[in-house]
Tab-separated table of C-alpha atoms in Angstrom:
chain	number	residue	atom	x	y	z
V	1	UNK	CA	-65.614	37.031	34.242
V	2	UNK	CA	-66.885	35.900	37.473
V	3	UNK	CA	-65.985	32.611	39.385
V	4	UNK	CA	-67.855	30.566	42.501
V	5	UNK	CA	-66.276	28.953	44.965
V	6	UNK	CA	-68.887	26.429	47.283
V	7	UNK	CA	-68.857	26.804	50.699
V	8	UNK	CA	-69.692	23.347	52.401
V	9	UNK	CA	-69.942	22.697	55.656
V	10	UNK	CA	-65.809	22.001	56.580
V	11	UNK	CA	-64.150	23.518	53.661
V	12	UNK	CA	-60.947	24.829	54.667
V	13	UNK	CA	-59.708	26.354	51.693
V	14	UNK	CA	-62.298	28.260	50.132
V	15	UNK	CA	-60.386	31.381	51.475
V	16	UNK	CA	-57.122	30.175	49.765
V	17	UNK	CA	-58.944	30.049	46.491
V	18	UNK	CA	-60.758	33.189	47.052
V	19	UNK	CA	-57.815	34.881	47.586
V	20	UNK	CA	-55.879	33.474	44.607
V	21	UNK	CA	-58.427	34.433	41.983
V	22	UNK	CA	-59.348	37.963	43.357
V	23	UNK	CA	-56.023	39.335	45.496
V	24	UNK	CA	-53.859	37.757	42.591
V	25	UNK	CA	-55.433	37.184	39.609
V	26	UNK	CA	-57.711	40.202	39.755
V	27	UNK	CA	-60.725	38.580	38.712
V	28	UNK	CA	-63.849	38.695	40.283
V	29	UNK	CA	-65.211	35.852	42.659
V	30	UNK	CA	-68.216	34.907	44.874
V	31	UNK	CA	-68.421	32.740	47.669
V	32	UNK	CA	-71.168	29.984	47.223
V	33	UNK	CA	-73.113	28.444	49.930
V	34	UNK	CA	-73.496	24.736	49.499
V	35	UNK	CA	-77.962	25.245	49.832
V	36	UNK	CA	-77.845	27.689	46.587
V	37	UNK	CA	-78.934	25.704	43.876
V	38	UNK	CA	-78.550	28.205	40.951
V	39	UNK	CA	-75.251	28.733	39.442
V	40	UNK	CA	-76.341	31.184	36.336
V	41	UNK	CA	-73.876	33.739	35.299
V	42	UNK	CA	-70.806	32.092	36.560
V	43	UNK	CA	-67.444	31.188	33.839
V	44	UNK	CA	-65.888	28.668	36.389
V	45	UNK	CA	-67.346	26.587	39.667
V	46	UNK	CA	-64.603	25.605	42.378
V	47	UNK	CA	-64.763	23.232	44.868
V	48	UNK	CA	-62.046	23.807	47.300
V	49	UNK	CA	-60.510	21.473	49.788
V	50	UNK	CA	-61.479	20.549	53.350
V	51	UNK	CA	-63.061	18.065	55.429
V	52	UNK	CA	-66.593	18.301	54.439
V	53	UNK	CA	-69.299	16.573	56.709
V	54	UNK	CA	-66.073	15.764	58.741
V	55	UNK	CA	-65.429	13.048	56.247
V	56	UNK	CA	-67.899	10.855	57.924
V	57	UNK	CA	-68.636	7.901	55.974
V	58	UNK	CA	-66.659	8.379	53.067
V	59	UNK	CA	-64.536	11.675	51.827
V	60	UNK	CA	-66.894	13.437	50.275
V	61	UNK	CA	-70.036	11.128	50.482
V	62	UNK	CA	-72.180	12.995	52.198
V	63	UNK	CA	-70.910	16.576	50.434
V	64	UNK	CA	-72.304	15.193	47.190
V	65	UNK	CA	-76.094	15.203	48.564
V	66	UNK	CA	-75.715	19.304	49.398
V	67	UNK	CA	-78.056	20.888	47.808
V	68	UNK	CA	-75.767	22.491	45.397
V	69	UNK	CA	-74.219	19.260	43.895
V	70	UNK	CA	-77.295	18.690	41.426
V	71	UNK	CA	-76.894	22.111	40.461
V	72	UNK	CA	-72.890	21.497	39.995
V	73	UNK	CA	-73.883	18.374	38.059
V	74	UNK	CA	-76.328	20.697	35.206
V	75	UNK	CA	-73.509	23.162	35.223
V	76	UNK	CA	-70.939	20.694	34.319
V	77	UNK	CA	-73.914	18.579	32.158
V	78	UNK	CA	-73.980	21.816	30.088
V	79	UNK	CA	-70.300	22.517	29.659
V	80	UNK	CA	-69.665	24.540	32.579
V	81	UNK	CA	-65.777	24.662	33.970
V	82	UNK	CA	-65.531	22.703	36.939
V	83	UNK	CA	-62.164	22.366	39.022
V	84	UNK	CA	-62.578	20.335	42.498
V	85	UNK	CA	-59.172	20.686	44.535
V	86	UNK	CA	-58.715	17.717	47.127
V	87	UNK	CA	-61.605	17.166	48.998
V	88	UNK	CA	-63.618	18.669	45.889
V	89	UNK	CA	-62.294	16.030	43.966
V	90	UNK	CA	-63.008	13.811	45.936
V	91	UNK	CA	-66.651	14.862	46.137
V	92	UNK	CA	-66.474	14.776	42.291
V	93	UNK	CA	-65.484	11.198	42.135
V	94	UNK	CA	-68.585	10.450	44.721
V	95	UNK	CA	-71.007	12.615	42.531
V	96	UNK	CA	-70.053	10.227	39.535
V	97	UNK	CA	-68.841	13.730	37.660
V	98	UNK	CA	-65.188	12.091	37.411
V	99	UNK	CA	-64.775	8.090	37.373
V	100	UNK	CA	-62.334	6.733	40.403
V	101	UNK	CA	-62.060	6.833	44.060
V	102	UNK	CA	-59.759	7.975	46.117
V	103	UNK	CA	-58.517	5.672	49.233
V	104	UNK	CA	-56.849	6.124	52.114
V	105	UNK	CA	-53.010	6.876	51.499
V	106	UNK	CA	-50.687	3.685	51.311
V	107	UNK	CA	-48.585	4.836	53.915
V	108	UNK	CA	-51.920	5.966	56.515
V	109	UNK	CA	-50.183	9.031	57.107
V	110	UNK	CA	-51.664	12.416	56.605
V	111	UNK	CA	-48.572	14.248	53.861
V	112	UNK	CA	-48.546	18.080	53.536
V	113	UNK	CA	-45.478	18.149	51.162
V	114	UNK	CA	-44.026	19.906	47.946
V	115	UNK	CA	-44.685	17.485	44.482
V	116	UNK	CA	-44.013	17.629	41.067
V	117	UNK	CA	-46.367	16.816	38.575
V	118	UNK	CA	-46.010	16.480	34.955
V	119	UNK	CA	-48.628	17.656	32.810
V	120	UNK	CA	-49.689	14.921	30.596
V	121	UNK	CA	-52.540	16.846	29.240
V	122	UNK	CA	-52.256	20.697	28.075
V	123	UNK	CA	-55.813	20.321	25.988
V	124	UNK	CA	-58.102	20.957	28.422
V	125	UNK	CA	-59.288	24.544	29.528
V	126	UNK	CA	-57.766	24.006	32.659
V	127	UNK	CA	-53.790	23.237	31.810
V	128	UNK	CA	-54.206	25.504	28.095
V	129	UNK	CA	-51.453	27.535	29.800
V	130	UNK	CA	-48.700	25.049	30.252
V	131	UNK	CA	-46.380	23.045	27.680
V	132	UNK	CA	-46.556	19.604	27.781
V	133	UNK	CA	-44.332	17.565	29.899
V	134	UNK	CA	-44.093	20.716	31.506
V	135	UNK	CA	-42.899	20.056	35.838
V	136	UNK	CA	-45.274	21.818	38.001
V	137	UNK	CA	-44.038	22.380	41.858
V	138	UNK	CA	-47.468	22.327	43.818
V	139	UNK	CA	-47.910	20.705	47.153
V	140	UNK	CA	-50.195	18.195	48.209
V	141	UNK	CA	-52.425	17.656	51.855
V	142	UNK	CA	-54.180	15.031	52.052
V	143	UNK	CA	-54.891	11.738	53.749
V	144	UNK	CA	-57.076	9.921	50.768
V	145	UNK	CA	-55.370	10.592	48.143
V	146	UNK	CA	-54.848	7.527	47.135
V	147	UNK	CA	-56.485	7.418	43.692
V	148	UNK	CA	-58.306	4.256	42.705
V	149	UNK	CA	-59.422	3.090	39.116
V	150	UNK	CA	-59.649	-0.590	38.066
V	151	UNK	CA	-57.435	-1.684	35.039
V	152	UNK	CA	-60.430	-1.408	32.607
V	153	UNK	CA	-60.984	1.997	34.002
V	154	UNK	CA	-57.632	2.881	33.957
V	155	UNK	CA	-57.102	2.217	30.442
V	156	UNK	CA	-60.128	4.409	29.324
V	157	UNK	CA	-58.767	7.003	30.572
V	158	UNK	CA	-55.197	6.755	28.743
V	159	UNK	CA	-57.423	6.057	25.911
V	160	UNK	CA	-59.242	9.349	25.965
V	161	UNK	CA	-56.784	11.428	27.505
V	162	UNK	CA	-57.884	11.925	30.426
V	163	UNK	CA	-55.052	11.509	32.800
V	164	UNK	CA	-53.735	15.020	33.046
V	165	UNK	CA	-51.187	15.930	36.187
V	166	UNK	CA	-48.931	12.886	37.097
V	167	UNK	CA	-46.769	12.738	40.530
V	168	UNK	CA	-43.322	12.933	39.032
V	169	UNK	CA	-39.334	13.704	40.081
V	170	UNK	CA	-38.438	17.496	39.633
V	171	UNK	CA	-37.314	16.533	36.095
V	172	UNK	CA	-40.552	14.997	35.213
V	173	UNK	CA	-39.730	11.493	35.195
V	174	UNK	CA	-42.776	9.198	36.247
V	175	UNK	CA	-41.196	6.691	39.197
V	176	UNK	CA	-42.836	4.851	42.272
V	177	UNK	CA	-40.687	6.920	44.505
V	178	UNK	CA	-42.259	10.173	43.059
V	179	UNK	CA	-45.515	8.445	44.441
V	180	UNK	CA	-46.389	9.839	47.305
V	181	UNK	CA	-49.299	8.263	48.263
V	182	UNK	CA	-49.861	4.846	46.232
V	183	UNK	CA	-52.482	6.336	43.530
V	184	UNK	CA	-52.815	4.199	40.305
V	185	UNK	CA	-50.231	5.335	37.853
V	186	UNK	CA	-48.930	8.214	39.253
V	187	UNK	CA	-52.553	10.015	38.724
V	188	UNK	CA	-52.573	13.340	41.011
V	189	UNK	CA	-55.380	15.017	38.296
V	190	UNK	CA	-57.876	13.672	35.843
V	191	UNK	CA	-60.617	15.607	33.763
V	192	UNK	CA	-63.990	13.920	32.663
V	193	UNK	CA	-64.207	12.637	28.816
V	194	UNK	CA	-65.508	16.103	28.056
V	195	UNK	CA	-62.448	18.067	29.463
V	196	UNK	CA	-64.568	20.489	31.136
V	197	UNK	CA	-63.988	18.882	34.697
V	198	UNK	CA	-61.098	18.588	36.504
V	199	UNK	CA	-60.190	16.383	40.038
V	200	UNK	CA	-56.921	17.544	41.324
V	201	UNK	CA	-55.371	16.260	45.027
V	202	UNK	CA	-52.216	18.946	44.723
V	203	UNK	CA	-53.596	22.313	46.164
V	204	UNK	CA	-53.120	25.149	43.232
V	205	UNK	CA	-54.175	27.921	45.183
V	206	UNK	CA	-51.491	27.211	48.279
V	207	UNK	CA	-48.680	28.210	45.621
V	208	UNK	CA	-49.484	31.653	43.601
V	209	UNK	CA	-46.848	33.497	44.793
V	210	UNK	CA	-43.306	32.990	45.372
V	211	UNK	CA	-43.302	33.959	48.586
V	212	UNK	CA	-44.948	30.581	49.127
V	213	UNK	CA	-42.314	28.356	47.789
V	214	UNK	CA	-43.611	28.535	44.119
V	215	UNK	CA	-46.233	30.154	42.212
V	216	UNK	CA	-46.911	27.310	39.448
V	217	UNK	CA	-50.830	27.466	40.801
V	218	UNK	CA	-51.003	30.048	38.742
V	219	UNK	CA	-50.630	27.962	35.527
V	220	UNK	CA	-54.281	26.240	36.324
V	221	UNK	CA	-56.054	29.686	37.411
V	222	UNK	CA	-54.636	31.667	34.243
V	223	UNK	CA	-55.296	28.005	32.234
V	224	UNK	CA	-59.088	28.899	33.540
V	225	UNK	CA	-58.862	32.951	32.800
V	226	UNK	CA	-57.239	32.603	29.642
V	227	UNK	CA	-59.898	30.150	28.365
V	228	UNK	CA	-62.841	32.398	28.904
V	229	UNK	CA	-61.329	35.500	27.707
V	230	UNK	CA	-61.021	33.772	24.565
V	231	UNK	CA	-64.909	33.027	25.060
K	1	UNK	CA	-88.826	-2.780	63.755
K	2	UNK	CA	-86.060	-4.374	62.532
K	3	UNK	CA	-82.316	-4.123	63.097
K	4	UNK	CA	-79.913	-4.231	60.292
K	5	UNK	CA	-76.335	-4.940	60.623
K	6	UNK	CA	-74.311	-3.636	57.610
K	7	UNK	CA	-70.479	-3.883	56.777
K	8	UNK	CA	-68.659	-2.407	54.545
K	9	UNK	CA	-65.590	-3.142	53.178
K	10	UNK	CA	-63.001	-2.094	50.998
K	11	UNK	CA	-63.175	-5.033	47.882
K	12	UNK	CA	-60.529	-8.524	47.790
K	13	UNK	CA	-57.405	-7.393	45.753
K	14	UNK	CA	-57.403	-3.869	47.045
K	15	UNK	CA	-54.838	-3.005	49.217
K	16	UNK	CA	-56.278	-1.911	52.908
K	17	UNK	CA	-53.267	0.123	54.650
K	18	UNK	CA	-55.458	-0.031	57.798
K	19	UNK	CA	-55.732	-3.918	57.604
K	20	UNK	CA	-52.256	-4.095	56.501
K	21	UNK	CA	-51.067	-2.084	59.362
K	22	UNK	CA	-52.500	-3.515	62.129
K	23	UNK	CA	-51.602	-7.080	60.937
K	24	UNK	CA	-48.247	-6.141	61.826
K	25	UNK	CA	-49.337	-4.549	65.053
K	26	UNK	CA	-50.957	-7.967	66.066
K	27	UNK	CA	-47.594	-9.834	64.452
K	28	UNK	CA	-44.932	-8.036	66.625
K	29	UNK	CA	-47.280	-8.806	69.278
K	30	UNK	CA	-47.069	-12.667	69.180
K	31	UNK	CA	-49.967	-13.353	66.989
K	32	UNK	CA	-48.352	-15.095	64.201
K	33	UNK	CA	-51.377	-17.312	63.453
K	34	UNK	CA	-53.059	-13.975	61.648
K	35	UNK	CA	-52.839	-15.123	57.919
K	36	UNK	CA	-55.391	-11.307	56.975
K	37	UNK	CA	-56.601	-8.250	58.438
K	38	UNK	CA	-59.341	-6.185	56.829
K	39	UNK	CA	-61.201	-3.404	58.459
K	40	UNK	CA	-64.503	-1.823	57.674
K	41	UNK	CA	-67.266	-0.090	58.804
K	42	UNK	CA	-70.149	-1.529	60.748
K	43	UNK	CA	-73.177	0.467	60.473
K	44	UNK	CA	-76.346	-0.580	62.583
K	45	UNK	CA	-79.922	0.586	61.579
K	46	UNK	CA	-83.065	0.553	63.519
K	47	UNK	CA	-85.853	0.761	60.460
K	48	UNK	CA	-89.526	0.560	60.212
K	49	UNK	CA	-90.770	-2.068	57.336
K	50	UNK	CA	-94.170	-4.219	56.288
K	51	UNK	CA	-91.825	-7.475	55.435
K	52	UNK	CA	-88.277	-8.404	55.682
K	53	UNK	CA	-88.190	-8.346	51.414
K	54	UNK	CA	-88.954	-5.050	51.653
K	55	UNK	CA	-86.498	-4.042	54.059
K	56	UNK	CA	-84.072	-5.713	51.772
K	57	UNK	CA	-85.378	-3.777	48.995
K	58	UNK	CA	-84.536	-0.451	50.555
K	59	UNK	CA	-81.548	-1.455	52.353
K	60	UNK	CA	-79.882	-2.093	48.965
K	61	UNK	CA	-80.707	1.038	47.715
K	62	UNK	CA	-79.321	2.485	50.702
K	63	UNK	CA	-75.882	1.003	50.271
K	64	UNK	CA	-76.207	2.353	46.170
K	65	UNK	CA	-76.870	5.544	47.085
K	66	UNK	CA	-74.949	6.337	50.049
K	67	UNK	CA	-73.651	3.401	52.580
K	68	UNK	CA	-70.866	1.670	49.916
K	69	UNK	CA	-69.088	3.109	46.894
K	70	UNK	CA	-68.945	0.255	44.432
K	71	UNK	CA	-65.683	1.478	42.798
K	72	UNK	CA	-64.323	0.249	45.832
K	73	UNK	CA	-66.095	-1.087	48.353
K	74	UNK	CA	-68.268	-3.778	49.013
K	75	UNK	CA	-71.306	-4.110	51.091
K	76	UNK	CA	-73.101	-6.749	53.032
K	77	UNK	CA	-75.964	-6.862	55.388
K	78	UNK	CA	-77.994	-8.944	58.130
K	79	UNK	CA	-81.345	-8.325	59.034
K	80	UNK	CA	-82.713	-9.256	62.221
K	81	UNK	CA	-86.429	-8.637	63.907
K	82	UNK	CA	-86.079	-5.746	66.844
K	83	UNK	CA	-87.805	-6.747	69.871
């Protein structure tokens, strides 16, 4: 089993993933530089969180032209499992992989904070490993994160399940004040119709130990590990 | 040459924190005649092109492909001859 993790110009946490699927998961990973454009022979493609291209333009508008991104697109085209943390959702959403935007935060400020989210959807290759309704404690850090879907949009993806991690309390109820940064409906994570690509804002590989306030990360990487052991 | 003047903003009904937010600034200044605040981007391009319909032409595809992202923003554009 071997993972990638891209490298764009201004990823921060490439490292943080790195060291969450090899130092505690014990599965092998490769870093990817954003100008490779062949992905063969890897189970699972991550796009970590940063600040590619500086966020010039847009989050992520400019990421979604590397090189790598039509490769990223075949891979997830094909099947391939696809997870884009933060600003690799974000660059998902602009590569048209997931449906959405994501705006600038209601409040304008920049929140690096603990959050709950609920998991609304334990189908998917990525959650396999949790109940539903099951509270995950994973913290969020981010300035657009503000996910945006119209009503039409919105309602497709209730429809077809997409919706999968919601911003809840710590006893998983779904209120405004569990919100933290105005995204329609709670959403914190959505997967494409296929379920083989997932958008998340909350940063997984920040909690995989307890030493770092929780280890409920975990949940999506052994989700991911469990799923292609069981090819 | 010409010189096009683009601006992009985020769509009517969408809430712009940035707009929002400096409304009040302007407010607790004095300026209570400000009814709306919206803030975009202005981007200014210095292009090469035969006519101006053809400039047209590719500046739309610029704002598909790259400048605007229709989920939620919307884009508008004046071109001008460059002397």
């Amino acid at each position: 089993m071997k993972f990638g993790v891209i490298q764009f110009p201004g990823s921060t946490c490439d490292y943080d993933c790195f060291y969450a699927l090899n130092d505690v998961l014990k599965v092998e990973v490769e870093f990817i530089w954003h100008k490779q454009t062949n992905l063969e022979g890897y189970d699972g493609i991550i796009l970590p969180g940063g600040f590619t291209y500086g966020d010039y333009l847009r989050v992520g508008a400019i990421a979604r032209f590397s090189p790598v991104m039509s490769a990223v697109i075949d891979y997830a085209s094909a099947g391939g499992l696809v997870l884009g943390i933060c600003n690799g959702f974000q660059i998902l959403t602009e590569a048209g992989l997931l449906p959405g935007a994501l705006m600038r935060n209601n409040s304008l400020h920049f929140i690096c904070k603990y959050t709950y989210l609920k998991v609304e959807n334990n189908q998917i290759p990525h959650t396999g490993s949790c109940k539903g309704g099951q509270v995950l404690k994973v913290p969020i850090a981010h300035g657009d994160g503000n996910y945006y879907i119209d009503n039409y949009g919105l309602s497709e993806l209730i429809k077809n399940n997409q919706i999968v991690l919601r911003y809840c309390e710590e006893d998983g109820e779904v209120t405004s004040k569990a919100n933290p940064n105005g995204a329609v409906y709670n959403i914190a994570a959505i997967c494409n119709k296929e379920g083989n690509v997932l958008g998340m804002m909350p940063h997984p590989e920040r909690c995989v130990e307890d030493c770092l306030g929780s280890s409920d990360g975990k949940y999506i990487f052994n989700s991911l590990t469990s799923f292609i052991k069981k090819g | 040459m010409w010189l096009v003047k683009i601006y992009v903003t985020l769509k009517k009904g969408l809430l712009d924190a940035q707009g929002k937010a400096t409304q009040n600034a302007l407010e607790s200044l004095g300026f209570k005649e400000v009814e709306e605040v919206r803030i975009g981007k202005y981007i200014n391009i210095e292009m090469k092109g035969q006519n101006q319909q053809m400039v047209i032409q590719r500046v739309e595809e610029m704002g598909k492909k790259l400048l605007a992202n229709p989920v939620i923003e919307d884009f508008n554009y004046e071109v001008e001859v460059l002397k």
